[in-house]
Short mmCIF file of C-alpha atoms in Angstrom, two decimals:
data_model
loop_
_atom_site.label_atom_id
_atom_site.label_comp_id
_atom_site.label_asym_id
_atom_site.label_seq_id
_atom_site.Cartn_x
_atom_site.Cartn_y
_atom_site.Cartn_z
CA UNK A 18 2.82 26.97 -39.68
CA UNK A 19 1.14 27.56 -36.21
CA UNK A 20 1.85 30.93 -34.71
CA UNK A 21 3.16 29.14 -31.42
CA UNK A 22 5.47 27.08 -33.59
CA UNK A 23 6.91 30.13 -35.50
CA UNK A 24 7.21 31.96 -32.05
CA UNK A 25 9.28 29.10 -30.68
CA UNK A 26 11.63 29.06 -33.55
CA UNK A 27 12.23 32.71 -33.38
CA UNK A 28 12.97 32.48 -29.58
CA UNK A 29 15.21 29.59 -30.33
CA UNK A 30 16.92 31.56 -33.19
CA UNK A 31 17.29 34.52 -30.90
CA UNK A 32 19.04 32.69 -28.02
CA UNK A 33 21.26 30.60 -30.44
CA UNK A 34 22.37 33.53 -32.63
CA UNK A 35 21.88 36.92 -30.98
CA UNK A 36 22.48 36.77 -27.16
CA UNK A 37 26.30 36.65 -27.41
CA UNK A 38 26.47 39.20 -30.03
CA UNK A 39 24.18 41.59 -28.09
CA UNK A 40 26.65 41.20 -24.97
CA UNK A 41 29.58 42.41 -26.96
CA UNK A 42 27.32 45.22 -28.29
CA UNK A 43 26.47 46.29 -24.69
CA UNK A 44 29.93 45.76 -23.53
CA UNK A 45 31.21 48.06 -26.24
CA UNK A 46 28.58 50.63 -25.25
CA UNK A 47 28.85 50.47 -21.42
CA UNK A 48 32.61 49.59 -21.05
CA UNK A 49 31.63 47.66 -17.89
CA UNK A 50 31.09 43.76 -17.68
CA UNK A 51 28.48 44.01 -15.10
CA UNK A 52 26.47 46.69 -16.71
CA UNK A 53 26.82 44.84 -20.00
CA UNK A 54 25.34 41.71 -18.52
CA UNK A 55 22.38 43.70 -17.13
CA UNK A 56 21.80 45.51 -20.45
CA UNK A 57 22.02 42.25 -22.24
CA UNK A 58 19.34 40.80 -20.00
CA UNK A 59 17.04 43.66 -20.38
CA UNK A 60 17.17 43.58 -24.20
CA UNK A 61 16.56 39.76 -24.09
CA UNK A 62 13.57 40.03 -21.71
CA UNK A 63 11.99 42.77 -24.08
CA UNK A 64 12.72 40.60 -27.19
CA UNK A 65 11.00 37.43 -25.59
CA UNK A 66 8.13 39.40 -24.00
CA UNK A 67 7.28 40.81 -27.45
CA UNK A 68 7.29 37.45 -29.24
CA UNK A 69 5.15 35.86 -26.54
CA UNK A 70 2.65 38.72 -27.01
CA UNK A 71 2.46 37.77 -30.72
CA UNK A 72 4.74 40.08 -32.50
CA UNK A 73 6.06 38.58 -35.76
CA UNK A 74 8.59 40.85 -37.16
CA UNK A 75 9.05 41.09 -40.88
CA UNK A 76 12.94 41.40 -40.65
CA UNK A 77 13.86 39.53 -37.50
CA UNK A 78 17.50 40.65 -37.29
CA UNK A 79 16.54 44.39 -37.95
CA UNK A 80 13.67 44.13 -35.30
CA UNK A 81 16.12 42.64 -32.60
CA UNK A 82 18.78 45.24 -33.11
CA UNK A 83 16.29 48.12 -33.15
CA UNK A 84 15.08 47.00 -29.75
CA UNK A 85 18.82 46.74 -28.65
CA UNK A 86 19.31 50.29 -29.58
CA UNK A 87 16.19 51.51 -27.94
CA UNK A 88 16.96 49.69 -24.71
CA UNK A 89 20.54 51.12 -24.79
CA UNK A 90 19.06 54.49 -25.27
CA UNK A 91 16.79 54.00 -22.23
CA UNK A 92 19.82 52.86 -20.26
CA UNK A 93 21.91 55.72 -21.31
CA UNK A 94 19.19 58.18 -20.23
CA UNK A 95 18.77 56.55 -16.93
CA UNK A 96 22.53 56.61 -16.43
CA UNK A 97 22.57 60.34 -17.33
CA UNK A 98 19.66 60.81 -14.74
CA UNK A 99 21.33 59.06 -11.91
CA UNK A 100 24.66 60.96 -12.45
CA UNK A 101 22.69 64.28 -12.27
CA UNK A 102 20.97 63.37 -9.10
CA UNK A 103 21.86 64.80 -5.77
CA UNK A 104 24.67 62.84 -4.09
CA UNK A 105 23.64 61.06 -0.81
CA UNK A 106 19.95 60.22 -2.10
CA UNK A 107 18.56 56.99 -0.78
CA UNK A 108 19.31 54.19 -3.30
CA UNK A 109 15.52 53.16 -2.81
CA UNK A 110 14.61 56.31 -4.60
CA UNK A 111 15.87 54.84 -7.83
CA UNK A 112 14.37 52.02 -9.80
CA UNK A 113 16.36 49.66 -12.10
CA UNK A 114 15.91 50.93 -15.73
CA UNK A 115 13.46 48.74 -17.40
CA UNK A 116 10.12 48.81 -19.20
CA UNK A 117 7.46 47.16 -17.15
CA UNK A 118 5.69 43.97 -18.60
CA UNK A 119 1.98 44.28 -18.94
CA UNK A 120 1.50 40.68 -17.99
CA UNK A 121 3.46 37.58 -17.88
CA UNK A 122 0.42 35.29 -17.57
CA UNK A 123 0.73 34.48 -21.29
CA UNK A 124 4.18 33.13 -21.00
CA UNK A 125 3.62 31.26 -17.70
CA UNK A 126 0.57 29.79 -18.61
CA UNK A 127 1.47 28.73 -22.27
CA UNK A 128 1.86 25.07 -22.94
CA UNK A 129 4.79 26.15 -25.15
CA UNK A 130 8.12 25.95 -23.17
CA UNK A 131 9.25 29.47 -23.60
CA UNK A 132 12.79 30.32 -22.90
CA UNK A 133 11.94 32.79 -20.07
CA UNK A 134 9.55 30.59 -18.29
CA UNK A 135 12.12 27.78 -18.46
CA UNK A 136 14.90 29.99 -16.89
CA UNK A 137 12.44 31.45 -14.11
CA UNK A 138 12.10 27.73 -13.11
CA UNK A 139 15.75 27.48 -12.30
CA UNK A 140 16.31 30.44 -10.00
CA UNK A 141 15.61 30.38 -6.30
CA UNK A 142 12.18 31.18 -5.00
CA UNK A 143 13.33 34.30 -3.21
CA UNK A 144 14.89 35.59 -6.31
CA UNK A 145 11.94 34.66 -8.52
CA UNK A 146 9.42 36.33 -6.02
CA UNK A 147 11.38 39.68 -6.35
CA UNK A 148 11.51 39.28 -10.17
CA UNK A 149 7.77 38.80 -10.46
CA UNK A 150 7.06 41.36 -7.66
CA UNK A 151 9.01 44.06 -9.72
CA UNK A 152 8.38 43.17 -13.41
CA UNK A 153 5.03 41.65 -13.26
CA UNK A 154 3.16 43.26 -10.16
CA UNK A 155 4.84 46.71 -10.80
CA UNK A 156 5.94 47.01 -7.26
CA UNK A 157 8.72 49.55 -6.27
CA UNK A 158 11.87 48.43 -4.71
CA UNK A 159 10.90 50.10 -1.44
CA UNK A 160 7.50 48.26 -1.25
CA UNK A 161 9.18 44.86 -2.12
CA UNK A 162 11.46 45.44 0.61
CA UNK A 163 8.75 46.37 3.14
CA UNK A 164 6.72 43.16 2.13
CA UNK A 165 9.62 40.78 2.51
CA UNK A 166 10.96 42.52 5.71
CA UNK A 167 14.29 43.22 3.75
CA UNK A 168 16.44 46.08 3.43
CA UNK A 169 16.19 48.09 0.30
CA UNK A 170 19.78 47.19 -0.64
CA UNK A 171 19.10 43.59 -0.20
CA UNK A 172 16.23 43.82 -2.59
CA UNK A 173 18.37 45.65 -5.21
CA UNK A 174 21.20 43.07 -4.72
CA UNK A 175 18.79 40.09 -5.18
CA UNK A 176 17.06 41.64 -8.20
CA UNK A 177 20.50 42.32 -9.85
CA UNK A 178 21.66 38.72 -9.10
CA UNK A 179 18.58 37.40 -10.56
CA UNK A 180 18.89 39.17 -13.73
CA UNK A 181 22.45 37.74 -14.05
CA UNK A 182 21.24 34.21 -13.33
CA UNK A 183 18.57 34.72 -15.85
CA UNK A 184 21.09 36.01 -18.46
CA UNK A 185 23.67 33.13 -17.97
CA UNK A 186 20.80 30.59 -18.30
CA UNK A 187 19.69 32.10 -21.51
CA UNK A 188 23.22 31.99 -22.81
CA UNK A 189 23.47 28.31 -21.64
CA UNK A 190 22.16 25.62 -24.19
CA UNK A 191 20.64 23.40 -21.47
CA UNK A 192 20.04 19.80 -22.39
CA UNK A 193 16.98 18.51 -20.44
CA UNK A 194 16.63 14.91 -19.62
CA UNK A 195 14.89 13.07 -22.37
CA UNK A 196 12.40 10.41 -21.68
CA UNK A 197 11.98 7.70 -24.29
CA UNK A 198 8.60 9.08 -25.51
CA UNK A 199 6.72 12.32 -26.07
CA UNK A 200 3.14 13.08 -25.16
CA UNK A 201 1.92 13.00 -28.71
CA UNK A 202 3.14 9.45 -29.09
CA UNK A 203 1.14 8.23 -25.96
CA UNK A 204 -2.50 6.84 -26.00
CA UNK A 205 -4.50 5.96 -23.01
CA UNK A 206 -7.12 3.34 -22.12
CA UNK A 207 -9.39 3.35 -19.08
CA UNK A 208 -11.91 1.10 -17.65
CA UNK A 209 -14.59 1.19 -14.78
CA UNK A 210 -16.94 3.80 -13.56
CA UNK A 211 -15.97 7.33 -14.52
CA UNK A 212 -19.14 9.73 -14.02
CA UNK A 213 -16.78 12.63 -12.90
CA UNK A 214 -14.82 12.66 -16.27
CA UNK A 215 -11.73 11.41 -14.64
CA UNK A 216 -9.12 10.34 -15.76
CA UNK A 217 -9.75 11.77 -19.32
CA UNK A 218 -10.19 15.29 -18.20
CA UNK A 219 -6.95 15.29 -16.46
CA UNK A 220 -4.82 14.33 -19.62
CA UNK A 221 -6.30 16.67 -22.30
CA UNK A 222 -3.44 19.07 -22.29
CA UNK A 223 0.35 18.50 -23.12
CA UNK A 224 1.73 19.69 -19.79
CA UNK A 225 -0.13 17.13 -17.58
CA UNK A 226 1.04 14.37 -19.98
CA UNK A 227 4.52 15.70 -19.90
CA UNK A 228 4.51 15.55 -16.07
CA UNK A 229 3.21 11.91 -16.03
CA UNK A 230 5.74 10.92 -18.55
CA UNK A 231 8.57 12.42 -16.78
CA UNK A 232 7.56 11.04 -13.32
CA UNK A 233 6.80 7.58 -14.86
CA UNK A 234 9.01 5.25 -12.61
CA UNK A 235 10.93 8.32 -11.82
CA UNK A 236 10.09 9.82 -8.43
CA UNK A 237 10.64 13.60 -8.80
CA UNK A 238 10.37 16.69 -6.63
CA UNK A 239 8.23 19.60 -8.09
CA UNK A 240 11.50 21.50 -8.60
CA UNK A 241 13.04 18.72 -10.62
CA UNK A 242 9.93 18.38 -12.85
CA UNK A 243 9.99 22.19 -13.21
CA UNK A 244 13.53 22.04 -14.43
CA UNK A 245 13.25 18.96 -16.60
CA UNK A 246 10.13 20.21 -18.36
CA UNK A 247 10.74 23.85 -18.33
CA UNK A 248 7.61 24.92 -16.63
CA UNK A 249 7.68 27.67 -14.11
CA UNK A 250 7.57 26.26 -10.44
CA UNK A 251 4.24 27.99 -9.35
CA UNK A 252 2.58 26.70 -12.37
CA UNK A 253 4.17 23.11 -11.98
CA UNK A 254 2.97 23.15 -8.44
CA UNK A 255 -0.62 23.80 -9.41
CA UNK A 256 -0.53 21.21 -12.17
CA UNK A 257 0.97 18.58 -9.88
CA UNK A 258 -1.62 19.16 -7.24
CA UNK A 259 -4.52 18.54 -9.89
CA UNK A 260 -2.80 15.33 -10.96
CA UNK A 261 -2.21 14.23 -7.31
CA UNK A 262 -5.95 14.71 -6.36
CA UNK A 263 -6.81 12.88 -9.66
CA UNK A 264 -4.86 9.91 -8.15
CA UNK A 265 -2.70 9.77 -11.36
CA UNK A 266 0.34 10.95 -9.26
CA UNK A 267 1.18 9.34 -6.03
CA UNK A 268 3.47 11.08 -3.42
CA UNK A 269 6.69 9.61 -1.83
CA UNK A 270 7.96 12.14 0.71
CA UNK A 271 8.54 15.17 -1.40
CA UNK A 272 8.58 13.42 -4.66
CA UNK A 273 5.96 12.46 -6.99
CA UNK A 274 5.54 9.43 -9.18
CA UNK A 275 3.18 8.53 -11.82
CA UNK A 276 0.44 6.06 -10.26
CA UNK A 277 -0.17 3.83 -13.29
CA UNK A 278 1.63 1.97 -15.94
CA UNK A 279 2.82 3.72 -19.02
CA UNK A 280 4.15 0.91 -21.40
CA UNK A 281 6.97 2.02 -23.67
CA UNK A 282 7.63 0.45 -27.19
CA UNK A 283 10.01 -2.10 -25.80
CA UNK A 284 7.63 -3.41 -23.18
CA UNK A 285 4.70 -3.39 -25.65
CA UNK A 286 6.62 -5.34 -27.93
CA UNK A 287 7.91 -7.98 -25.18
CA UNK A 288 4.17 -8.34 -24.01
CA UNK A 289 2.99 -8.81 -27.46
CA UNK A 290 5.49 -11.71 -28.11
CA UNK A 291 4.56 -13.22 -24.81
CA UNK A 292 1.00 -13.36 -25.84
CA UNK A 293 1.52 -14.26 -29.40
CA UNK A 294 3.76 -17.20 -28.65
CA UNK A 295 0.79 -19.17 -27.20
CA UNK A 296 -1.85 -17.73 -29.63
CA UNK A 297 -2.05 -20.60 -32.05
CA UNK A 298 -2.50 -23.14 -29.37
CA UNK A 299 -5.13 -21.07 -27.71
CA UNK A 300 -7.06 -20.67 -30.90
CA UNK A 301 -7.02 -24.30 -31.82
CA UNK A 302 -8.24 -25.35 -28.34
CA UNK A 303 -11.00 -22.72 -28.45
CA UNK A 304 -12.00 -24.03 -32.02
CA UNK A 305 -12.35 -27.40 -30.45
CA UNK A 306 -14.63 -26.24 -27.81
CA UNK A 307 -16.71 -24.33 -30.25
CA UNK A 308 -17.05 -27.18 -32.64
CA UNK A 309 -18.14 -29.50 -29.73
CA UNK A 310 -20.47 -27.29 -27.95
CA UNK A 311 -22.02 -24.75 -30.28
CA UNK A 312 -25.17 -26.86 -30.66
CA UNK A 313 -25.64 -26.86 -26.75
CA UNK A 314 -25.07 -23.17 -26.47
CA UNK A 315 -27.78 -22.32 -29.14
CA UNK A 316 -29.97 -24.77 -27.51
CA UNK A 317 -30.12 -22.22 -24.45
CA UNK A 318 -32.14 -19.97 -26.87
CA UNK A 319 -29.62 -16.99 -27.05
CA UNK A 320 -30.23 -16.66 -30.84
CA UNK A 321 -33.34 -16.64 -33.05
CA UNK A 322 -33.58 -19.16 -35.69
CA UNK A 323 -32.61 -16.55 -38.44
CA UNK A 324 -29.33 -15.72 -36.64
CA UNK A 325 -26.54 -18.01 -38.15
CA UNK A 326 -23.79 -19.91 -36.45
CA UNK A 327 -21.17 -17.47 -37.66
CA UNK A 328 -22.87 -14.67 -35.55
CA UNK A 329 -22.85 -16.73 -32.51
CA UNK A 330 -19.16 -17.68 -32.98
CA UNK A 331 -18.16 -14.11 -33.43
CA UNK A 332 -19.50 -13.50 -29.90
CA UNK A 333 -18.38 -16.52 -28.42
CA UNK A 334 -14.49 -16.30 -29.37
CA UNK A 335 -13.97 -13.10 -27.25
CA UNK A 336 -16.25 -14.39 -24.62
CA UNK A 337 -14.25 -17.56 -24.08
CA UNK A 338 -11.13 -15.53 -23.58
CA UNK A 339 -13.14 -13.25 -21.04
CA UNK A 340 -14.05 -16.49 -19.06
CA UNK A 341 -10.42 -17.50 -18.88
CA UNK A 342 -9.49 -14.16 -17.59
CA UNK A 343 -12.21 -14.52 -15.02
CA UNK A 344 -10.70 -17.72 -13.79
CA UNK A 345 -7.24 -16.15 -13.70
CA UNK A 346 -8.62 -13.33 -11.70
CA UNK A 347 -10.14 -15.81 -9.12
CA UNK A 348 -6.85 -17.70 -8.75
CA UNK A 349 -4.63 -14.61 -8.34
CA UNK A 350 -7.14 -12.63 -6.44
CA UNK A 351 -7.01 -9.74 -9.05
CA UNK A 352 -9.01 -6.77 -7.65
CA UNK A 353 -11.20 -4.74 -9.97
CA UNK A 354 -10.29 -1.07 -11.09
CA UNK A 355 -8.68 0.67 -8.24
CA UNK A 356 -10.74 2.75 -5.72
CA UNK A 357 -10.32 6.40 -6.31
CA UNK A 358 -10.22 9.42 -3.81
CA UNK A 359 -13.65 10.66 -5.13
CA UNK A 360 -15.40 7.21 -4.82
CA UNK A 361 -15.19 6.09 -8.17
CA UNK A 362 -13.57 2.91 -9.30
CA UNK A 363 -11.58 3.08 -12.68
CA UNK A 364 -8.23 2.01 -14.04
CA UNK A 365 -6.01 3.71 -16.37
CA UNK A 366 -3.03 2.76 -18.55
CA UNK A 367 -0.66 4.51 -20.97
CA UNK A 368 0.77 3.13 -24.20
CA UNK A 369 3.53 4.51 -26.34
CA UNK A 370 2.17 4.28 -29.95
CA UNK A 371 3.84 1.25 -31.36
CA UNK A 372 3.51 -0.56 -34.79
CA UNK A 373 2.74 -4.10 -33.69
CA UNK A 374 2.56 -6.88 -36.09
CA UNK A 375 -1.28 -6.95 -35.86
CA UNK A 376 -4.08 -4.93 -34.58
CA UNK A 377 -4.69 -6.37 -31.15
CA UNK A 378 -7.54 -4.34 -29.67
CA UNK A 379 -11.07 -5.60 -28.87
CA UNK A 380 -13.02 -3.42 -26.68
CA UNK A 381 -16.41 -3.80 -24.94
CA UNK A 382 -19.02 -1.19 -24.42
CA UNK A 383 -22.19 -1.46 -22.33
CA UNK A 384 -25.22 0.76 -22.13
CA UNK A 385 -28.24 0.30 -19.79
CA UNK A 386 -28.82 -0.42 -16.18
CA UNK A 387 -28.01 -3.60 -13.99
CA UNK A 388 -31.19 -5.48 -15.41
CA UNK A 389 -31.28 -4.35 -18.83
CA UNK A 390 -27.92 -3.88 -20.87
CA UNK A 391 -26.80 -3.65 -24.52
CA UNK A 392 -23.37 -4.81 -25.05
CA UNK A 393 -21.02 -4.72 -28.02
CA UNK A 394 -17.57 -6.19 -28.75
CA UNK A 395 -15.68 -3.51 -30.60
CA UNK A 396 -13.44 -5.30 -33.03
CA UNK A 397 -10.23 -3.41 -33.93
CA UNK A 398 -9.77 -4.87 -37.49
CA UNK A 399 -11.64 -5.65 -40.46
CA UNK A 400 -13.35 -2.41 -40.52
CA UNK A 401 -15.83 -3.67 -37.83
CA UNK A 402 -15.20 -0.86 -35.18
CA UNK A 403 -18.52 0.96 -35.66
CA UNK A 404 -20.56 -1.65 -37.76
CA UNK A 405 -24.03 -0.48 -37.69
CA UNK A 406 -23.71 1.49 -34.59
CA UNK A 407 -24.58 0.99 -30.84
CA UNK A 408 -27.57 1.59 -29.14
CA UNK A 409 -27.79 4.60 -26.80
CA UNK A 410 -29.03 4.54 -23.20
CA UNK A 411 -32.83 5.03 -24.01
CA UNK A 412 -32.83 2.77 -27.03
CA UNK A 413 -31.17 -0.04 -25.17
CA UNK A 414 -33.67 0.16 -22.15
CA UNK A 415 -36.56 0.49 -24.64
CA UNK A 416 -35.54 -2.65 -26.74
CA UNK A 417 -34.99 -4.57 -23.40
CA UNK A 418 -38.24 -3.61 -22.30
CA UNK A 419 -40.02 -4.57 -25.60
CA UNK A 420 -38.53 -8.07 -25.35
CA UNK A 421 -39.29 -8.48 -21.89
CA UNK A 422 -42.97 -7.36 -21.99
CA UNK A 423 -43.60 -8.64 -25.47
CA UNK A 424 -44.48 -5.15 -26.69
CA UNK A 425 -46.03 -4.74 -30.22
CA UNK A 426 -45.09 -1.96 -32.52
CA UNK A 427 -48.73 -0.55 -32.78
CA UNK A 428 -48.58 0.21 -29.02
CA UNK A 429 -45.54 2.62 -29.40
CA UNK A 430 -45.70 6.23 -28.37
CA UNK A 431 -44.55 9.05 -30.65
CA UNK A 432 -41.20 8.93 -28.64
CA UNK A 433 -40.99 5.34 -28.94
CA UNK A 434 -41.48 5.24 -32.59
CA UNK A 435 -38.50 7.50 -32.94
CA UNK A 436 -36.44 5.24 -30.95
CA UNK A 437 -37.78 2.32 -32.94
CA UNK A 438 -36.55 4.01 -36.24
CA UNK A 439 -32.84 3.65 -34.78
CA UNK A 440 -33.28 0.05 -33.86
CA UNK A 441 -35.46 -1.21 -36.80
CA UNK A 442 -33.49 -3.10 -39.38
CA UNK A 443 -30.35 -3.01 -37.36
CA UNK A 444 -30.62 -4.55 -33.87
CA UNK A 445 -34.25 -5.96 -34.17
CA UNK A 446 -37.17 -6.09 -36.68
CA UNK A 447 -40.89 -6.50 -36.40
CA UNK A 448 -43.11 -9.18 -37.73
CA UNK A 449 -46.21 -8.46 -39.72
CA UNK A 450 -48.24 -8.49 -36.50
CA UNK A 451 -45.90 -6.07 -34.92
CA UNK A 452 -43.84 -8.64 -32.72
CA UNK A 453 -40.38 -7.59 -32.04
CA UNK A 454 -37.81 -10.07 -33.17
CA UNK A 455 -34.12 -9.53 -32.08
CA UNK A 456 -31.28 -9.65 -34.77
CA UNK A 457 -28.75 -9.74 -32.08
CA UNK A 458 -28.06 -12.42 -29.22
CA UNK A 459 -30.19 -12.26 -26.02
CA UNK A 460 -29.26 -13.67 -22.73
CA UNK A 461 -31.62 -14.22 -19.91
CA UNK A 462 -30.69 -15.08 -16.19
CA UNK A 463 -28.35 -17.97 -16.02
CA UNK A 464 -27.50 -18.37 -19.75
CA UNK A 465 -24.04 -17.06 -19.48
CA UNK A 466 -23.25 -19.12 -16.28
CA UNK A 467 -24.39 -22.30 -18.11
CA UNK A 468 -21.92 -21.42 -20.89
CA UNK A 469 -19.16 -20.94 -18.55
CA UNK A 470 -20.05 -24.20 -16.96
CA UNK A 471 -19.95 -26.03 -20.38
CA UNK A 472 -16.52 -24.34 -20.95
CA UNK A 473 -14.91 -25.36 -17.36
CA UNK A 474 -16.12 -28.90 -18.01
CA UNK A 475 -14.79 -29.31 -21.52
CA UNK A 476 -11.41 -31.18 -21.88
CA UNK A 477 -9.83 -28.21 -23.51
CA UNK A 478 -10.28 -25.75 -20.57
CA UNK A 479 -7.45 -27.17 -18.40
CA UNK A 480 -4.87 -26.63 -21.39
CA UNK A 481 -6.31 -23.19 -22.01
CA UNK A 482 -6.11 -22.16 -18.38
CA UNK A 483 -2.51 -23.14 -18.34
CA UNK A 484 -1.72 -21.26 -21.42
CA UNK A 485 -3.29 -18.17 -20.14
CA UNK A 486 -1.60 -18.63 -16.62
CA UNK A 487 1.90 -18.94 -18.36
CA UNK A 488 1.21 -15.81 -20.15
CA UNK A 489 0.22 -13.99 -16.91
CA UNK A 490 3.45 -15.16 -15.23
CA UNK A 491 5.67 -13.93 -17.95
CA UNK A 492 4.00 -10.54 -18.31
CA UNK A 493 4.25 -10.02 -14.60
CA UNK A 494 7.99 -10.67 -14.60
CA UNK A 495 8.25 -7.95 -17.51
CA UNK A 496 6.23 -5.54 -15.73
CA UNK A 497 8.20 -5.89 -12.44
CA UNK A 498 11.47 -5.42 -14.32
CA UNK A 499 10.34 -2.24 -16.03
CA UNK A 500 8.36 -0.56 -13.11
CA UNK A 501 8.91 1.15 -9.84
CA UNK A 502 7.99 -0.86 -6.59
CA UNK A 503 5.03 1.54 -6.13
CA UNK A 504 3.27 0.00 -8.92
CA UNK A 505 3.84 -3.68 -8.10
CA UNK A 506 0.56 -3.83 -5.99
CA UNK A 507 -1.32 -2.77 -9.16
CA UNK A 508 0.33 -5.64 -11.28
CA UNK A 509 -2.74 -7.85 -11.29
CA UNK A 510 -5.09 -5.27 -12.71
CA UNK A 511 -2.79 -4.15 -15.37
CA UNK A 512 -1.79 -7.65 -16.48
CA UNK A 513 -5.39 -8.44 -16.70
CA UNK A 514 -5.85 -5.62 -19.15
CA UNK A 515 -3.08 -6.95 -21.31
CA UNK A 516 -4.67 -10.46 -21.42
CA UNK A 517 -7.69 -9.04 -23.08
CA UNK A 518 -5.46 -8.43 -26.30
CA UNK A 519 -5.82 -12.36 -26.67
CA UNK A 520 -9.32 -11.81 -27.96
CA UNK A 521 -8.21 -10.17 -31.12
CA UNK A 522 -5.39 -12.67 -31.69
CA UNK A 523 -7.93 -15.47 -31.56
CA UNK A 524 -10.18 -13.81 -33.85
CA UNK A 525 -7.44 -13.28 -36.42
CA UNK A 526 -6.34 -17.00 -36.15
CA UNK A 527 -10.07 -18.18 -36.60
CA UNK A 528 -10.73 -15.75 -39.39
CA UNK A 529 -7.68 -17.29 -41.12
CA UNK A 530 -8.95 -20.70 -40.37
CA UNK A 531 -12.40 -19.79 -41.92
CA UNK A 532 -14.21 -20.63 -38.64
CA UNK A 533 -15.28 -16.91 -38.50
CA UNK A 534 -16.73 -15.59 -41.71
CA UNK A 535 -16.33 -11.67 -42.40
CA UNK A 536 -19.51 -9.97 -43.19
CA UNK A 537 -20.30 -8.78 -46.72
CA UNK A 538 -20.95 -5.23 -45.55
CA UNK A 539 -19.22 -4.37 -42.23
CA UNK A 540 -21.20 -1.13 -41.97
CA UNK A 541 -24.50 -3.11 -41.50
CA UNK A 542 -23.07 -5.79 -39.25
CA UNK A 543 -24.04 -6.55 -35.70
CA UNK A 544 -21.34 -8.95 -34.81
CA UNK A 545 -20.52 -9.22 -31.09
CA UNK A 546 -23.68 -7.27 -30.15
CA UNK A 547 -25.96 -8.64 -27.53
CA UNK A 548 -28.55 -7.89 -24.75
CA UNK A 549 -28.74 -9.16 -21.26
CA UNK A 550 -31.99 -9.36 -19.49
CA UNK A 551 -31.82 -10.35 -16.01
#
């Protein structure tokens, strides 16, 4: 078991099984309810502090009661000292009996929701500031009073009241608002240009994920998020600020709301059924187009003679879905990935992990520059995700340059020879004379536009467009029903992202229909990989 998990179990056991018993122990010892409450709070704070510092007692019960007895002894000694003091002394000369904490940073900055941090989030800021100043910053009552422009007695009263509030909170079994999912059940997808590392760098820890889940379709103040998630308000405010500047949270007055769609299980299933209901018709119409136009497409010179029709079809199926989405974009004026505060353009979406009836994801990765690009469709099924491996940036530019300038292998430098070792036998090979022969599709300027024209002019295109448009409309209705109005101006982009799952649905259908043949060895395959030379 992880140390943090064990610590949290011990904290929970303490609050559930010991606090009430400790109160009656203290009441019996002090004979006064107020003093018993103070002493119970003092014992509880010491127990929790020790646990958060990593103490794992051999006998938990004996350890708790030993702390209780020690704290009572300290209380009794302080009481005796107080009674022996000269009558009429300034109350500010005396400090509340308590052992100082070396540091609260571990508790406040831990991603585990410790009991103390949770209760600090509940009390008013003027109380919390005094608790922090006294217990963490080791300030005296007199210094705190001076810094806050309060009387010494006012500080004493507020500190006493804060301790009571913390004790009451610790006694109370609070039930926090439960969202329909947990951060470990959420996965994310992003698209667009992300050189700064956003949005991924903002969601690597549990607390930011929890904030985004709690604020999803649920405008919340920092205080409300603090209470719901059990994170101390100062720390919560810092986390919110980071997410706000990352544009993952939007602000409405004093409330924050998640600024992208997070699809829960119900919505994911609804979208899946919308898309799958028209899948067979799409696949049939796509097959009609491929059967009619494959020879014309090959005549463009995109595939060397040794590359078979099956390889072209594996690229063409997801590409036709992409072309349909392009036409949907034009009709509905869908913008690209949103422009961000740092000048980047990227989109982000969250998914609750859901067991759908079939794997539905095909990604597309690119590497290179605006004139020389290596692309790969990444199929989320049939063990085809990695295949033989993708080209890196340098290898992609190098291979494109070799094909563009008709380089021969004897001309390679030592560095180029090392890059060729990665490419050779996977994405290209060399003839006996050293000529580079691509083993993946290669598109030159205008080739893809011609394929798009073939598609738009084919009789299947109109029916396919109607099919996809119908799905777009239904998904829009589902999204509006399940989202805050703030997100409605992002509908087009997020619906477009869902439409891309039609790629894998079509691949599944056409593998079943045997139009697409699976490779004998998926780990040597280059299906869906291609170059663009512009």
